[in-house]
GROMACS .gro file of C-alpha atoms in nm:
model
  322
    1UNK     CA    1  17.303  14.221   7.177
    2UNK     CA    2  16.977  14.045   7.100
    3UNK     CA    3  16.826  13.855   7.392
    4UNK     CA    4  16.675  13.546   7.232
    5UNK     CA    5  16.405  13.342   7.408
    6UNK     CA    6  16.379  13.014   7.218
    7UNK     CA    7  16.312  12.753   7.489
    8UNK     CA    8  15.946  12.658   7.525
    9UNK     CA    9  15.809  12.755   7.866
   10UNK     CA   10  16.075  13.019   7.936
   11UNK     CA   11  15.994  13.296   8.183
   12UNK     CA   12  16.117  13.656   8.147
   13UNK     CA   13  16.089  13.917   8.420
   14UNK     CA   14  16.258  14.235   8.544
   15UNK     CA   15  16.502  14.211   8.832
   16UNK     CA   16  16.660  14.540   8.940
   17UNK     CA   17  16.837  14.675   8.628
   18UNK     CA   18  16.838  14.340   8.454
   19UNK     CA   19  16.620  14.097   8.265
   20UNK     CA   20  16.602  13.759   8.437
   21UNK     CA   21  16.537  13.454   8.220
   22UNK     CA   22  16.432  13.115   8.354
   23UNK     CA   23  16.393  12.796   8.158
   24UNK     CA   24  16.425  12.424   8.226
   25UNK     CA   25  16.801  12.429   8.188
   26UNK     CA   26  16.917  12.744   8.363
   27UNK     CA   27  16.853  13.084   8.515
   28UNK     CA   28  17.051  13.388   8.401
   29UNK     CA   29  17.046  13.768   8.414
   30UNK     CA   30  17.125  14.018   8.138
   31UNK     CA   31  17.179  14.389   8.202
   32UNK     CA   32  16.938  14.616   8.016
   33UNK     CA   33  17.240  14.820   7.905
   34UNK     CA   34  17.356  14.526   7.693
   35UNK     CA   35  17.022  14.450   7.524
   36UNK     CA   36  16.915  14.614   7.197
   37UNK     CA   37  16.613  14.393   7.132
   38UNK     CA   38  16.438  14.084   7.265
   39UNK     CA   39  16.337  13.808   7.024
   40UNK     CA   40  16.076  13.559   7.142
   41UNK     CA   41  16.059  13.260   6.908
   42UNK     CA   42  15.847  13.013   7.105
   43UNK     CA   43  15.581  12.983   7.376
   44UNK     CA   44  15.706  13.188   7.673
   45UNK     CA   45  15.585  13.402   7.962
   46UNK     CA   46  15.685  13.767   8.003
   47UNK     CA   47  15.576  13.988   8.292
   48UNK     CA   48  15.428  14.334   8.248
   49UNK     CA   49  15.717  14.470   8.458
   50UNK     CA   50  15.961  14.332   8.199
   51UNK     CA   51  15.759  14.484   7.914
   52UNK     CA   52  15.751  14.826   8.083
   53UNK     CA   53  16.124  14.800   8.160
   54UNK     CA   54  16.199  14.722   7.794
   55UNK     CA   55  15.988  15.013   7.670
   56UNK     CA   56  16.156  15.253   7.913
   57UNK     CA   57  16.497  15.143   7.785
   58UNK     CA   58  16.404  15.172   7.417
   59UNK     CA   59  16.426  14.794   7.375
   60UNK     CA   60  16.176  14.643   7.135
   61UNK     CA   61  16.024  14.300   7.198
   62UNK     CA   62  15.972  14.107   6.874
   63UNK     CA   63  15.766  13.790   6.840
   64UNK     CA   64  15.874  13.556   6.557
   65UNK     CA   65  15.674  13.267   6.413
   66UNK     CA   66  15.838  12.931   6.334
   67UNK     CA   67  15.947  13.064   5.994
   68UNK     CA   68  16.129  13.358   6.154
   69UNK     CA   69  15.875  13.618   6.036
   70UNK     CA   70  15.779  13.885   6.293
   71UNK     CA   71  15.410  13.867   6.376
   72UNK     CA   72  15.407  14.119   6.659
   73UNK     CA   73  15.614  14.383   6.835
   74UNK     CA   74  15.597  14.568   7.166
   75UNK     CA   75  15.732  14.918   7.116
   76UNK     CA   76  15.688  15.262   7.266
   77UNK     CA   77  15.413  15.478   7.118
   78UNK     CA   78  15.629  15.779   7.024
   79UNK     CA   79  15.707  15.867   6.665
   80UNK     CA   80  16.074  15.858   6.572
   81UNK     CA   81  16.065  16.208   6.426
   82UNK     CA   82  15.834  16.466   6.277
   83UNK     CA   83  15.532  16.390   6.063
   84UNK     CA   84  15.703  16.596   5.789
   85UNK     CA   85  15.921  16.297   5.701
   86UNK     CA   86  15.615  16.080   5.642
   87UNK     CA   87  15.454  16.349   5.427
   88UNK     CA   88  15.766  16.378   5.213
   89UNK     CA   89  15.776  16.000   5.182
   90UNK     CA   90  15.434  16.008   5.019
   91UNK     CA   91  15.517  16.308   4.800
   92UNK     CA   92  15.830  16.165   4.634
   93UNK     CA   93  15.695  15.816   4.568
   94UNK     CA   94  15.586  15.911   4.216
   95UNK     CA   95  15.868  16.156   4.147
   96UNK     CA   96  16.220  16.118   4.011
   97UNK     CA   97  16.366  16.132   4.360
   98UNK     CA   98  16.171  15.823   4.460
   99UNK     CA   99  16.296  15.642   4.151
  100UNK     CA  100  16.657  15.739   4.226
  101UNK     CA  101  16.629  15.607   4.582
  102UNK     CA  102  16.497  15.270   4.468
  103UNK     CA  103  16.751  15.242   4.191
  104UNK     CA  104  17.028  15.306   4.444
  105UNK     CA  105  16.897  15.043   4.686
  106UNK     CA  106  16.879  14.774   4.418
  107UNK     CA  107  17.224  14.870   4.290
  108UNK     CA  108  17.362  14.818   4.643
  109UNK     CA  109  17.198  14.474   4.655
  110UNK     CA  110  17.343  14.369   4.320
  111UNK     CA  111  17.687  14.503   4.410
  112UNK     CA  112  17.672  14.297   4.730
  113UNK     CA  113  17.589  13.986   4.530
  114UNK     CA  114  17.878  14.042   4.289
  115UNK     CA  115  18.128  14.111   4.567
  116UNK     CA  116  18.023  13.801   4.762
  117UNK     CA  117  18.052  13.571   4.460
  118UNK     CA  118  18.398  13.713   4.387
  119UNK     CA  119  18.498  13.637   4.747
  120UNK     CA  120  18.367  13.281   4.717
  121UNK     CA  121  18.550  13.232   4.388
  122UNK     CA  122  18.891  13.310   4.542
  123UNK     CA  123  18.899  12.992   4.749
  124UNK     CA  124  18.747  12.768   4.483
  125UNK     CA  125  18.984  12.774   4.184
  126UNK     CA  126  18.829  12.457   4.041
  127UNK     CA  127  18.495  12.640   4.010
  128UNK     CA  128  18.629  12.973   3.889
  129UNK     CA  129  18.510  12.945   3.528
  130UNK     CA  130  18.148  12.874   3.623
  131UNK     CA  131  18.152  13.141   3.893
  132UNK     CA  132  18.284  13.396   3.645
  133UNK     CA  133  17.987  13.320   3.421
  134UNK     CA  134  17.740  13.379   3.703
  135UNK     CA  135  17.915  13.705   3.794
  136UNK     CA  136  17.913  13.823   3.433
  137UNK     CA  137  17.540  13.758   3.408
  138UNK     CA  138  17.471  13.958   3.724
  139UNK     CA  139  17.692  14.243   3.604
  140UNK     CA  140  17.482  14.251   3.286
  141UNK     CA  141  17.170  14.294   3.501
  142UNK     CA  142  17.338  14.580   3.685
  143UNK     CA  143  17.413  14.752   3.352
  144UNK     CA  144  17.046  14.727   3.257
  145UNK     CA  145  16.946  14.876   3.592
  146UNK     CA  146  17.179  15.173   3.550
  147UNK     CA  147  17.031  15.245   3.206
  148UNK     CA  148  16.684  15.297   3.351
  149UNK     CA  149  16.543  15.643   3.420
  150UNK     CA  150  16.206  15.807   3.470
  151UNK     CA  151  15.959  15.754   3.753
  152UNK     CA  152  15.860  15.444   3.944
  153UNK     CA  153  15.517  15.396   3.791
  154UNK     CA  154  15.684  15.358   3.451
  155UNK     CA  155  15.990  15.157   3.560
  156UNK     CA  156  15.869  14.945   3.854
  157UNK     CA  157  15.817  14.626   3.655
  158UNK     CA  158  16.155  14.666   3.482
  159UNK     CA  159  16.331  14.712   3.815
  160UNK     CA  160  16.160  14.410   3.966
  161UNK     CA  161  16.243  14.203   3.659
  162UNK     CA  162  16.611  14.300   3.669
  163UNK     CA  163  16.634  14.238   4.043
  164UNK     CA  164  16.463  13.901   4.006
  165UNK     CA  165  16.691  13.784   3.725
  166UNK     CA  166  17.000  13.897   3.912
  167UNK     CA  167  16.889  13.702   4.218
  168UNK     CA  168  16.822  13.393   4.008
  169UNK     CA  169  17.180  13.391   3.880
  170UNK     CA  170  17.307  13.466   4.230
  171UNK     CA  171  17.128  13.179   4.404
  172UNK     CA  172  17.221  12.939   4.126
  173UNK     CA  173  17.582  13.033   4.200
  174UNK     CA  174  17.536  12.979   4.574
  175UNK     CA  175  17.383  12.637   4.512
  176UNK     CA  176  17.675  12.554   4.282
  177UNK     CA  177  17.935  12.610   4.557
  178UNK     CA  178  17.725  12.454   4.836
  179UNK     CA  179  17.832  12.102   4.947
  180UNK     CA  180  17.656  11.836   4.741
  181UNK     CA  181  17.439  11.719   5.030
  182UNK     CA  182  17.285  12.063   5.077
  183UNK     CA  183  17.238  12.186   4.720
  184UNK     CA  184  16.904  12.353   4.642
  185UNK     CA  185  16.689  12.455   4.346
  186UNK     CA  186  16.649  12.834   4.366
  187UNK     CA  187  16.458  13.024   4.632
  188UNK     CA  188  16.170  12.870   4.822
  189UNK     CA  189  15.990  13.077   5.080
  190UNK     CA  190  15.760  12.980   5.363
  191UNK     CA  191  15.767  12.694   5.391
  192UNK     CA  192  16.117  12.630   5.258
  193UNK     CA  193  16.156  12.302   5.076
  194UNK     CA  194  16.526  12.263   5.160
  195UNK     CA  195  16.765  12.332   5.446
  196UNK     CA  196  16.949  12.620   5.280
  197UNK     CA  197  16.632  12.821   5.220
  198UNK     CA  198  16.501  12.730   5.565
  199UNK     CA  199  16.802  12.904   5.722
  200UNK     CA  200  16.781  13.197   5.480
  201UNK     CA  201  16.413  13.256   5.551
  202UNK     CA  202  16.460  13.257   5.927
  203UNK     CA  203  16.761  13.488   5.903
  204UNK     CA  204  16.571  13.726   5.677
  205UNK     CA  205  16.289  13.732   5.933
  206UNK     CA  206  16.528  13.841   6.207
  207UNK     CA  207  16.675  14.102   5.972
  208UNK     CA  208  16.326  14.223   5.881
  209UNK     CA  209  16.257  14.315   6.244
  210UNK     CA  210  16.584  14.512   6.260
  211UNK     CA  211  16.500  14.712   5.947
  212UNK     CA  212  16.151  14.790   6.077
  213UNK     CA  213  16.299  14.917   6.404
  214UNK     CA  214  16.547  15.139   6.215
  215UNK     CA  215  16.259  15.287   6.011
  216UNK     CA  216  16.061  15.368   6.325
  217UNK     CA  217  16.356  15.531   6.502
  218UNK     CA  218  16.435  15.739   6.193
  219UNK     CA  219  16.080  15.866   6.155
  220UNK     CA  220  16.019  15.675   5.832
  221UNK     CA  221  15.679  15.514   5.785
  222UNK     CA  222  15.737  15.137   5.740
  223UNK     CA  223  15.408  15.109   5.548
  224UNK     CA  224  15.491  15.366   5.277
  225UNK     CA  225  15.709  15.189   5.025
  226UNK     CA  226  15.840  15.279   4.683
  227UNK     CA  227  15.909  14.970   4.475
  228UNK     CA  228  15.683  14.743   4.680
  229UNK     CA  229  15.341  14.894   4.627
  230UNK     CA  230  15.111  14.979   4.913
  231UNK     CA  231  14.895  14.702   5.045
  232UNK     CA  232  14.675  14.671   5.352
  233UNK     CA  233  14.887  14.596   5.661
  234UNK     CA  234  15.200  14.544   5.451
  235UNK     CA  235  15.519  14.720   5.562
  236UNK     CA  236  15.627  14.800   5.209
  237UNK     CA  237  15.923  15.023   5.296
  238UNK     CA  238  16.076  14.745   5.507
  239UNK     CA  239  16.055  14.515   5.205
  240UNK     CA  240  16.226  14.785   4.999
  241UNK     CA  241  16.512  14.854   5.238
  242UNK     CA  242  16.589  14.499   5.347
  243UNK     CA  243  16.727  14.427   5.000
  244UNK     CA  244  17.048  14.614   5.089
  245UNK     CA  245  17.113  14.399   5.396
  246UNK     CA  246  17.019  14.046   5.291
  247UNK     CA  247  17.386  13.988   5.211
  248UNK     CA  248  17.466  13.961   5.585
  249UNK     CA  249  17.230  13.667   5.620
  250UNK     CA  250  17.358  13.513   5.295
  251UNK     CA  251  17.718  13.528   5.414
  252UNK     CA  252  17.621  13.380   5.750
  253UNK     CA  253  17.433  13.086   5.600
  254UNK     CA  254  17.694  13.004   5.336
  255UNK     CA  255  17.964  13.016   5.603
  256UNK     CA  256  17.771  12.777   5.827
  257UNK     CA  257  17.745  12.523   5.546
  258UNK     CA  258  18.105  12.571   5.434
  259UNK     CA  259  18.232  12.509   5.789
  260UNK     CA  260  18.007  12.203   5.827
  261UNK     CA  261  17.819  12.348   6.122
  262UNK     CA  262  17.475  12.248   5.995
  263UNK     CA  263  17.319  11.916   6.098
  264UNK     CA  264  17.013  11.736   5.967
  265UNK     CA  265  16.854  11.734   6.311
  266UNK     CA  266  16.834  12.116   6.313
  267UNK     CA  267  16.524  12.085   6.092
  268UNK     CA  268  16.171  11.955   6.141
  269UNK     CA  269  15.947  11.829   5.864
  270UNK     CA  270  15.621  12.020   5.824
  271UNK     CA  271  15.352  12.004   5.554
  272UNK     CA  272  15.512  12.096   5.219
  273UNK     CA  273  15.853  12.175   5.362
  274UNK     CA  274  16.085  12.225   5.658
  275UNK     CA  275  16.109  12.447   5.964
  276UNK     CA  276  16.407  12.534   6.181
  277UNK     CA  277  16.393  12.388   6.533
  278UNK     CA  278  16.525  12.529   6.860
  279UNK     CA  279  16.881  12.403   6.812
  280UNK     CA  280  16.894  12.526   6.454
  281UNK     CA  281  16.765  12.870   6.551
  282UNK     CA  282  17.028  12.899   6.824
  283UNK     CA  283  17.313  12.818   6.584
  284UNK     CA  284  17.187  13.057   6.316
  285UNK     CA  285  17.110  13.350   6.547
  286UNK     CA  286  17.446  13.322   6.724
  287UNK     CA  287  17.631  13.316   6.391
  288UNK     CA  288  17.426  13.605   6.251
  289UNK     CA  289  17.487  13.818   6.560
  290UNK     CA  290  17.860  13.753   6.530
  291UNK     CA  291  17.848  13.883   6.172
  292UNK     CA  292  17.635  14.186   6.262
  293UNK     CA  293  17.865  14.277   6.551
  294UNK     CA  294  18.171  14.301   6.326
  295UNK     CA  295  18.308  14.655   6.283
  296UNK     CA  296  18.356  14.794   5.934
  297UNK     CA  297  18.456  15.126   5.782
  298UNK     CA  298  18.132  15.288   5.668
  299UNK     CA  299  18.113  15.638   5.523
  300UNK     CA  300  18.434  15.732   5.701
  301UNK     CA  301  18.338  15.583   6.040
  302UNK     CA  302  18.411  15.251   6.207
  303UNK     CA  303  18.075  15.108   6.315
  304UNK     CA  304  17.917  14.768   6.365
  305UNK     CA  305  17.745  14.617   6.063
  306UNK     CA  306  17.411  14.613   6.251
  307UNK     CA  307  17.437  14.991   6.303
  308UNK     CA  308  17.471  15.059   5.930
  309UNK     CA  309  17.098  14.991   5.898
  310UNK     CA  310  17.009  15.268   6.140
  311UNK     CA  311  17.266  15.500   5.982
  312UNK     CA  312  17.117  15.448   5.636
  313UNK     CA  313  16.761  15.504   5.755
  314UNK     CA  314  16.857  15.831   5.923
  315UNK     CA  315  17.032  15.936   5.603
  316UNK     CA  316  16.721  15.857   5.395
  317UNK     CA  317  16.496  16.044   5.639
  318UNK     CA  318  16.724  16.349   5.637
  319UNK     CA  319  16.734  16.350   5.256
  320UNK     CA  320  16.354  16.373   5.245
  321UNK     CA  321  16.333  16.696   5.441
  322UNK     CA  322  16.628  16.885   5.291
   0.00000   0.00000   0.00000
């Protein structure tokens, strides 16, 4: 589970084999054996004993800003694997193998989009014709992707263009099936200009921290990307890999709107947009964790959705050193 600290003024400390959390409303304990990560989303106090306890138990502490983006992490100082993996990462970036990896990741993302829209279409017969058109347009983008070959330096812009156009059709489709009150005009990032994107952005931020952790544990260098070019202090590989897992946040957010679980007072107005408040964060994170804790059949094994990220990162790392 993720231990989420989202009440201003909360206090986190170690107590025997547990984390003890105090806030204005309550005091509770959580066993370290049940915690995979700690998310701190507001002003809080954490003792050095709790930090040491988390490090010893391989639990990362992630600090999120009010948009949901991680701005800091407390993590042990050991590398997840050998330096050889990082060397191979650099070597294949401009080779065919690097291109094939990226092409596969974007194909997974597009397949996820198509599958989700087909699922949404089943329960909306009155919108089937329009949904079919969106799906057809995305399938056309997938065909263009599969036609590409070469190396990344030659094909990067084409891949980004195809991925961008596919996502445009996809989010237009999601807006189309969203209740009238909550419809939105495409993607808007930080700050989001509408409630739908506000929830998406925060969910993606939580997911981003999970992908970064999986990279570290697998020995992959989060800063050495393939399609997202290197930039100072930019974790390019995390931006690359997260594309395969955004669908879990998308499904969570659409489901919350469809089941009328979103309220106007979950959002605060900020300059040029909206931010998610404490109550909104709690609803989203609980729903997202419920999705991520579902078990699925994955490469012949039944595992939780959240564990597919780590499984994929290990698979990528192993492929680099074969």
